[in-house]
Coordinates of C-alpha atoms and ligand atoms in Angstrom, one line a residue:
X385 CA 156.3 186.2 -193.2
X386 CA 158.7 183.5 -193.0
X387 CA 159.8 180.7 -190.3
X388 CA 162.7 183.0 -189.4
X389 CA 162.1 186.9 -188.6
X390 CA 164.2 189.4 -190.7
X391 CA 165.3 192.9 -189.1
X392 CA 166.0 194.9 -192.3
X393 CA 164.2 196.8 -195.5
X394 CA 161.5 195.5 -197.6
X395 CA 162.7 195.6 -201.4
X396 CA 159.6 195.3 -203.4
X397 CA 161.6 195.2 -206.5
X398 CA 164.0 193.1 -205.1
X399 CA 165.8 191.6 -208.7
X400 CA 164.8 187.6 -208.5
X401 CA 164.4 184.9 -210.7
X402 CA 162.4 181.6 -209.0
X403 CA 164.8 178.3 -208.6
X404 CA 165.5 176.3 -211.6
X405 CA 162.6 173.6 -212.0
X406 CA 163.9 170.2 -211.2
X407 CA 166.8 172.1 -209.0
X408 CA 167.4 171.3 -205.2
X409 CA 170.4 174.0 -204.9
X410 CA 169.7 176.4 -201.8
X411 CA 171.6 179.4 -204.2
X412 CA 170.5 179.1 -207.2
X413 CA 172.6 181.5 -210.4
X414 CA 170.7 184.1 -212.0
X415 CA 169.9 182.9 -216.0
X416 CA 171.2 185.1 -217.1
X417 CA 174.7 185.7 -215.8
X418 CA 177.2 187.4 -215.6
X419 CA 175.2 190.7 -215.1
X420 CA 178.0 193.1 -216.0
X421 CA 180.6 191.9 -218.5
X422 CA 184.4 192.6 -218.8
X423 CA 183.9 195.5 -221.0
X424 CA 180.8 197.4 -219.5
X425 CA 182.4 200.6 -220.0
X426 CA 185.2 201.8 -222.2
X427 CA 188.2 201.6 -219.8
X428 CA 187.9 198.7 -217.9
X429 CA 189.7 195.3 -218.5
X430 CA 187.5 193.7 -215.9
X431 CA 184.6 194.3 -213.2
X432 CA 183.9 192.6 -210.7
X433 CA 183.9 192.1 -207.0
X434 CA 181.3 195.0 -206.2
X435 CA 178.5 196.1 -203.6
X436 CA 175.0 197.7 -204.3
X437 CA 172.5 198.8 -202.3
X438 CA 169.2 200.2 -202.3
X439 CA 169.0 203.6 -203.2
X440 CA 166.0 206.1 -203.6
X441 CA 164.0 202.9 -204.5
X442 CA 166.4 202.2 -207.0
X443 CA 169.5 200.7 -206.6
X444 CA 173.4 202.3 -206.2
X445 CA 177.0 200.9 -205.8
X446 CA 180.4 200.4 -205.7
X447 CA 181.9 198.7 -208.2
X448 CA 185.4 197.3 -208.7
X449 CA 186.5 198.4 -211.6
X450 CA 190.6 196.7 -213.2
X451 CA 191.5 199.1 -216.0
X452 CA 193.5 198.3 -219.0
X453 CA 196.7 199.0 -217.8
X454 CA 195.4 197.1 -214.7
X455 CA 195.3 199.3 -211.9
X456 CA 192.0 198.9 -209.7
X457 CA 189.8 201.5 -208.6
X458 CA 186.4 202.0 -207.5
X459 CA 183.6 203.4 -209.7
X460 CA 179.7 204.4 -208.6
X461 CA 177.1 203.1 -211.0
X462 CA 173.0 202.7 -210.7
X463 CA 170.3 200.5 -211.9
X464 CA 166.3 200.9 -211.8
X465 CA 166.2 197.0 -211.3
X466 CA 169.2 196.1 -209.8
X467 CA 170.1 193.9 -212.9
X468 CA 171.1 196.5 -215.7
X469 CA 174.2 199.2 -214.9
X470 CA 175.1 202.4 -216.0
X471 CA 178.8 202.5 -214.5
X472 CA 180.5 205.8 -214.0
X473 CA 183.3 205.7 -216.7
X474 CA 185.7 207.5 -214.2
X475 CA 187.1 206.1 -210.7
X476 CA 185.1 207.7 -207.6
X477 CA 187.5 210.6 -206.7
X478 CA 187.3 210.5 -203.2
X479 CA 187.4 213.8 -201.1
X480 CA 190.1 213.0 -197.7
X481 CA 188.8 213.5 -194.1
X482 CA 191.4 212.4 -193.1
X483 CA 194.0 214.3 -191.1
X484 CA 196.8 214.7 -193.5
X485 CA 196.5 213.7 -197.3
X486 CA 196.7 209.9 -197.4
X487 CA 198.5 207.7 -200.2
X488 CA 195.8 205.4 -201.6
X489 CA 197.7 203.6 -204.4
X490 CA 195.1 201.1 -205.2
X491 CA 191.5 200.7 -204.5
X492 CA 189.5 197.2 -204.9
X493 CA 186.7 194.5 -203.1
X494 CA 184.2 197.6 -202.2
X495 CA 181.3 196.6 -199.4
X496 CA 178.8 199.3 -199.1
X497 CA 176.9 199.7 -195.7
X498 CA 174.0 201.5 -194.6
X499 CA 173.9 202.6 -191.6
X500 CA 172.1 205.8 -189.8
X501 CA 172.3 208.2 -192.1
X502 CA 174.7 207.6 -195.1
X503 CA 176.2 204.5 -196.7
X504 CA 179.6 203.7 -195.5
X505 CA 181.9 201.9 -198.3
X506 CA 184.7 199.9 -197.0
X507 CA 187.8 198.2 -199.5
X508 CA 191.1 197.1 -199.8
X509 CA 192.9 200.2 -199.8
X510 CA 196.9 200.1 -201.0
X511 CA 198.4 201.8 -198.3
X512 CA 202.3 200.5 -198.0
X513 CA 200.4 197.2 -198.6
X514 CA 196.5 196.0 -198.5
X515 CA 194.7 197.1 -196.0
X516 CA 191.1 198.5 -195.0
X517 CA 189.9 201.7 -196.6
X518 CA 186.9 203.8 -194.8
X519 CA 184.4 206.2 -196.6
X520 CA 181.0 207.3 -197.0
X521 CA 178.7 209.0 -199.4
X522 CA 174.9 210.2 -198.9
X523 CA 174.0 210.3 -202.5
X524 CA 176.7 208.2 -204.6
X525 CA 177.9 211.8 -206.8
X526 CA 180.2 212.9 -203.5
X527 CA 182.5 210.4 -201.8
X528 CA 184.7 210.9 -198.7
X529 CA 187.1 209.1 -197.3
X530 CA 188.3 208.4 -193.7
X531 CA 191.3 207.0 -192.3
X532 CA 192.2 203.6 -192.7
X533 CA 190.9 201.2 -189.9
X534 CA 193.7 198.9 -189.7
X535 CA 197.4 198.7 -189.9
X536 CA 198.6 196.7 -193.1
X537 CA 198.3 193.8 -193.8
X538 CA 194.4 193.4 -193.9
X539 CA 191.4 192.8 -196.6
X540 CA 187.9 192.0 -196.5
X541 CA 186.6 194.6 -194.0
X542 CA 182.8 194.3 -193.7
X543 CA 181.2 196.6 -191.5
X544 CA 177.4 195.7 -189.8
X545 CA 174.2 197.6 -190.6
X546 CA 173.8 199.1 -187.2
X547 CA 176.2 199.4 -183.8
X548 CA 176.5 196.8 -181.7
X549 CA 176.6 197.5 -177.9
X550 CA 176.7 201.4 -178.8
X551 CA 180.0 200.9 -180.9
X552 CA 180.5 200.5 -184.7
X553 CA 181.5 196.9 -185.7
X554 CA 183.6 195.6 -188.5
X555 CA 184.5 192.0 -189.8
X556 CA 188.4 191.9 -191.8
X557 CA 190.5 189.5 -192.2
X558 CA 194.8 190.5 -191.8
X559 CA 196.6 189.4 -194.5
X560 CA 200.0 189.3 -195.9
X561 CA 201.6 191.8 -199.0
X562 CA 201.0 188.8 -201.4
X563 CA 198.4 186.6 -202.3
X564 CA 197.8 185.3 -198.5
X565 CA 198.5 181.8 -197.6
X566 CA 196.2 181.8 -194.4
X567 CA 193.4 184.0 -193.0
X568 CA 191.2 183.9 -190.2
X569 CA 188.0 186.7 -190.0
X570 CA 188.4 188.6 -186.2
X571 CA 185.7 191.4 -185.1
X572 CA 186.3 195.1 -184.0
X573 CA 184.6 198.0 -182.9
X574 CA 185.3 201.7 -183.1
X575 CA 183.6 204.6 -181.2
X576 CA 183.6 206.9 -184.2
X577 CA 184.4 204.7 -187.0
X578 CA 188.4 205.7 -187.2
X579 CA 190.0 204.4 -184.1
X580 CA 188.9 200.4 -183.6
X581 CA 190.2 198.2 -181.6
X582 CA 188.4 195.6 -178.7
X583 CA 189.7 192.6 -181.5
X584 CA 187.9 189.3 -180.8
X585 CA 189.0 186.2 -183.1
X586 CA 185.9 184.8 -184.9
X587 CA 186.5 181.6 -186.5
X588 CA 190.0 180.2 -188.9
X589 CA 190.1 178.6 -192.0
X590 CA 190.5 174.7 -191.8
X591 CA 187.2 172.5 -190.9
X592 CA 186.2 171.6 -194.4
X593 CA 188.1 171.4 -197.9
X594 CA 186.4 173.9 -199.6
X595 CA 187.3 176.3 -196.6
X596 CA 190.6 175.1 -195.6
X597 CA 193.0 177.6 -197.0
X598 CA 191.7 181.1 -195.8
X599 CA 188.2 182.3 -195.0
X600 CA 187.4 186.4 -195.3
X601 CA 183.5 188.2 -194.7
X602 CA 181.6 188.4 -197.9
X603 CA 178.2 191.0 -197.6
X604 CA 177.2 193.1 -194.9
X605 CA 175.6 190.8 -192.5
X606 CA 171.5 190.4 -192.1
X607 CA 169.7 190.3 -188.5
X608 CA 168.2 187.8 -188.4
X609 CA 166.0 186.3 -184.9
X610 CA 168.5 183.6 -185.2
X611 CA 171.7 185.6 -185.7
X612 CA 173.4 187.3 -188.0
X613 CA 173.7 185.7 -190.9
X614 CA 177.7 186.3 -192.6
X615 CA 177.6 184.8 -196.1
X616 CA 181.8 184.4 -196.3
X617 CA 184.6 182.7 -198.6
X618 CA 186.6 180.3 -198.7
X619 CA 189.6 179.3 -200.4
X620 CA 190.6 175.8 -201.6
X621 CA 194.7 175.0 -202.3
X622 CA 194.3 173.0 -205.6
X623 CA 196.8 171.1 -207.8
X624 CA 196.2 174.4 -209.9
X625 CA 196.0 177.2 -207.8
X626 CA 193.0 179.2 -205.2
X627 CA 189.9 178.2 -205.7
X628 CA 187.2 180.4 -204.5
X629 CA 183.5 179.7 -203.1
X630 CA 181.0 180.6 -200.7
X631 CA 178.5 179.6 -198.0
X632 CA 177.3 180.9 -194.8
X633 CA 177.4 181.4 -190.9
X634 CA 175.2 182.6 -188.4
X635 CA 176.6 184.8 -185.5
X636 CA 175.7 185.7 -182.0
X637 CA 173.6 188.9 -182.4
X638 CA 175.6 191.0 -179.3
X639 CA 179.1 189.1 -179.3
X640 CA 178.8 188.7 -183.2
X641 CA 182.7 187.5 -182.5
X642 CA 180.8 184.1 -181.1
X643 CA 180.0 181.8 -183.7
X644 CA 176.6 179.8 -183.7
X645 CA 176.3 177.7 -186.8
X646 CA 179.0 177.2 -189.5
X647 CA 178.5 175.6 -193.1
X648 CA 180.6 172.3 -193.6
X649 CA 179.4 172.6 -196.9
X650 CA 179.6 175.7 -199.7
X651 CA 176.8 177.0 -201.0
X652 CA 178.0 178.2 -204.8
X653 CA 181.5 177.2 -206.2
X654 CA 183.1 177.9 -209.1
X655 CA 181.3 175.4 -211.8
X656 CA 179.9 177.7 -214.5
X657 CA 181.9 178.8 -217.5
X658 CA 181.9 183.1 -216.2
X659 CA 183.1 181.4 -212.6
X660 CA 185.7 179.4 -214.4
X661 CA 187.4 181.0 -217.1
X662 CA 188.7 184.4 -217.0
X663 CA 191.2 186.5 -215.7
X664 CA 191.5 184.4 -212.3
X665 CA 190.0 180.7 -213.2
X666 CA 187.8 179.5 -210.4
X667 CA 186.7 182.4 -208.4
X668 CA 183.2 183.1 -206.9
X669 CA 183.8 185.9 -204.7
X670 CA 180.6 187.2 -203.0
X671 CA 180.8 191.0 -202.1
X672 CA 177.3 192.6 -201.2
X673 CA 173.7 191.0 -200.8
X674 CA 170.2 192.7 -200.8
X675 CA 167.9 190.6 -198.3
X676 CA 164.0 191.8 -198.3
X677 CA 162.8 191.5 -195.2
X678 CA 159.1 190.8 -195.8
X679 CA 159.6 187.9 -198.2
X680 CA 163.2 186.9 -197.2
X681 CA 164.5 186.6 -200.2
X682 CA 168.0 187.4 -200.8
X683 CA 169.6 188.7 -204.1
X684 CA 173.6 187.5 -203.6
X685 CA 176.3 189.8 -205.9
X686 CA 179.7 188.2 -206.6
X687 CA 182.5 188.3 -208.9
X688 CA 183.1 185.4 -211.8
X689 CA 186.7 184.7 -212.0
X690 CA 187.9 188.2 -211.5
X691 CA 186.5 189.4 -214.8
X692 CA 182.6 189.8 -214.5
X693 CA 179.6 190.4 -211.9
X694 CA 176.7 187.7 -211.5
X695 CA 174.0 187.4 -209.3
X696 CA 172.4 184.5 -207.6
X697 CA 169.3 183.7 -205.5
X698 CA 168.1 182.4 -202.0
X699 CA 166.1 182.3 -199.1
X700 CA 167.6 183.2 -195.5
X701 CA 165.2 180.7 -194.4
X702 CA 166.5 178.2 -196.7
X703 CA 170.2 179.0 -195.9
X704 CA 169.3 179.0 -192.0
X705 CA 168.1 175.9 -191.8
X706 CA 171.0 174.7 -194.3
X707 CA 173.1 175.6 -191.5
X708 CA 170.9 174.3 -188.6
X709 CA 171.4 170.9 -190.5
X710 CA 174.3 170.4 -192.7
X711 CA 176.3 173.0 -190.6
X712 CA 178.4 172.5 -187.2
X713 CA 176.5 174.0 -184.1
X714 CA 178.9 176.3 -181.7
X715 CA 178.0 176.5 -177.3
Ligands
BMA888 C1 191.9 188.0 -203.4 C2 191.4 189.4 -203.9 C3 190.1 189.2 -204.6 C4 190.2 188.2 -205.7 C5 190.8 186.9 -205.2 C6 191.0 185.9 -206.3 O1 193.1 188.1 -202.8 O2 192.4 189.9 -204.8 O3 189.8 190.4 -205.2 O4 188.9 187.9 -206.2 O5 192.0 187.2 -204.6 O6 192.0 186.3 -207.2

């Protein structure tokens, strides 16, 4: 047990790797990143930006998959230890629930969800511009997909593992058509997960440099006793373009729209060659994290550079109290 109680699965075989001797960093990178290369299967240009889950006591997911004539789609792959990936080498063909057929001209930035009884999967969905794509599966061979939740222009909707105040509750963050100036993360619910609305504004970009372009939700969040804990991005205007990097929040568990704590500092930024160098220089774009509840570790999945997948390590106590101390405190 740790100093801070976690509401969510045990994951004996959580993948993990023990922080770097000598090394003070609350997330520590996985050795031996990036996980899944460019060129993991035959068609793809790039991967990265994905979700997995637990799955059967394995592990599933979503993956983002840019082919080579650079269109982006989703894929389904597995793993026995959450490290090594067989990836489907064709797109998830996704069966519409929707009432009429709906134009889905791009798919990309998957989060997978648990919650109830199947895992929900939620991405930026080209619709007459980005916005948030709805689906499910129960076993990762049959996908369905529901109507979109928003209106363009949105991206980065992250749903939470369970409703809160007996409605479903999603994190997004509206955008523009183009490569988004500004964003601010705002909270809805939805009764039956197609029609949401209730919006509440969370929290803007701004308050530190690292943060101060545009912030969108990263993983599903984790209960925690303290909050929810939303690992998120944040965007930096450099000289030379975005740069990309994460850190954390913690959130009021019943008005998750209320924030408690907020990092003045990131957690990982772009500094390693795979985070640096690629298709998108200096992008470390966190999309899904497995959090096992008995020990607390945490197992965070993110994209290099918009070419490749790594993996990096922490504690949620570790981040919490991070927060508690280097972090700004919300009444
Ligand atoms: C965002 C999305 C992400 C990407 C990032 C950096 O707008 O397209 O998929 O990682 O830009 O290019």
């Amino acid at each position: 047990m740790g100093k801070y109680q976690i509401i969510g699965e045990k994951i004996p075989n959580l993948p993990w790797e023990d922080r770097p001797k000598g090394s003070s960093d609350i997330v520590w990178r996985y050795s031996k990143n990036p996980i899944i290369k460019r060129n993991h299967i035959k068609r793809a240009n790039s991967i990265f930006n994905s979700a997995v889950v637990t799955f059967n006591g394995k592990f599933a997911g979503v993956f983002r998959v840019d082919d080579k004539a650079r269109s982006m789609n989703l894929h389904a792959g597995f793993s026995e230890d959450g490290i090594n990936w067989v990836i489907e080498e064709e797109p998830i063909n996704f069966i519409q629930k929707t009432r009429d057929p709906l134009i889905s001209e791009y798919k990309y930035d998957p989060r997978v969800t648990f919650i109830e009884d199947r895992y929900y999967i939620t991405w930026c969905n080209g619709y007459y511009g980005p916005t948030i794509g709805v689906g499910y599966t129960f076993d990762f061979k049959e996908f369905y997909q529901l109507e979109n939740a928003f209106l363009p222009y949105n991206r980065n909707g992250v749903l939470f593992p369970r409703k809160i105040n007996g409605k479903y509750a999603m994190l997004s963050r509206p955008s523009d058509r183009g490569h988004t100036p500004f964003g601010d993360i705002f909270y809805s619910e939805s009764p039956d997960m197609i029609h949401w609305g209730c919006h509440r504004f969370v929290m803007s970009a701004g308050l530190t440099g690292w943060q101060s372009l545009k912030i969108g939700a990263g993983p599903t969040p984790i209960e925690t006793s303290e909050g929810w804990l939303l690992i998120y991005h944040g965007v930096l205007l450099s000289c030379n373009g975005y740069v990309y990097s994460f850190s954390a929040a913690l959130l009021d568990l019943e008005k998750p729209w209320k924030v408690k704590y907020r990092a003045r500092s990131y957690l990982l930024s772009p500094q390693e060659y795979y985070e640096c160098v690629g298709d998108v220089p200096n992008v470390a774009f966190p999309c899904a994290a497995l959090c096992d509840s008995e020990t607390g570790r945490l197992a965070i999945y993110y994209g290099g550079a918009d070419t490749v997948v790594a993996l990096a390590f922490a504690y949620v106590d570790e981040i919490i109290d991070f927060l508690k101390e280097d972090g700004i405190k919300y009444e």
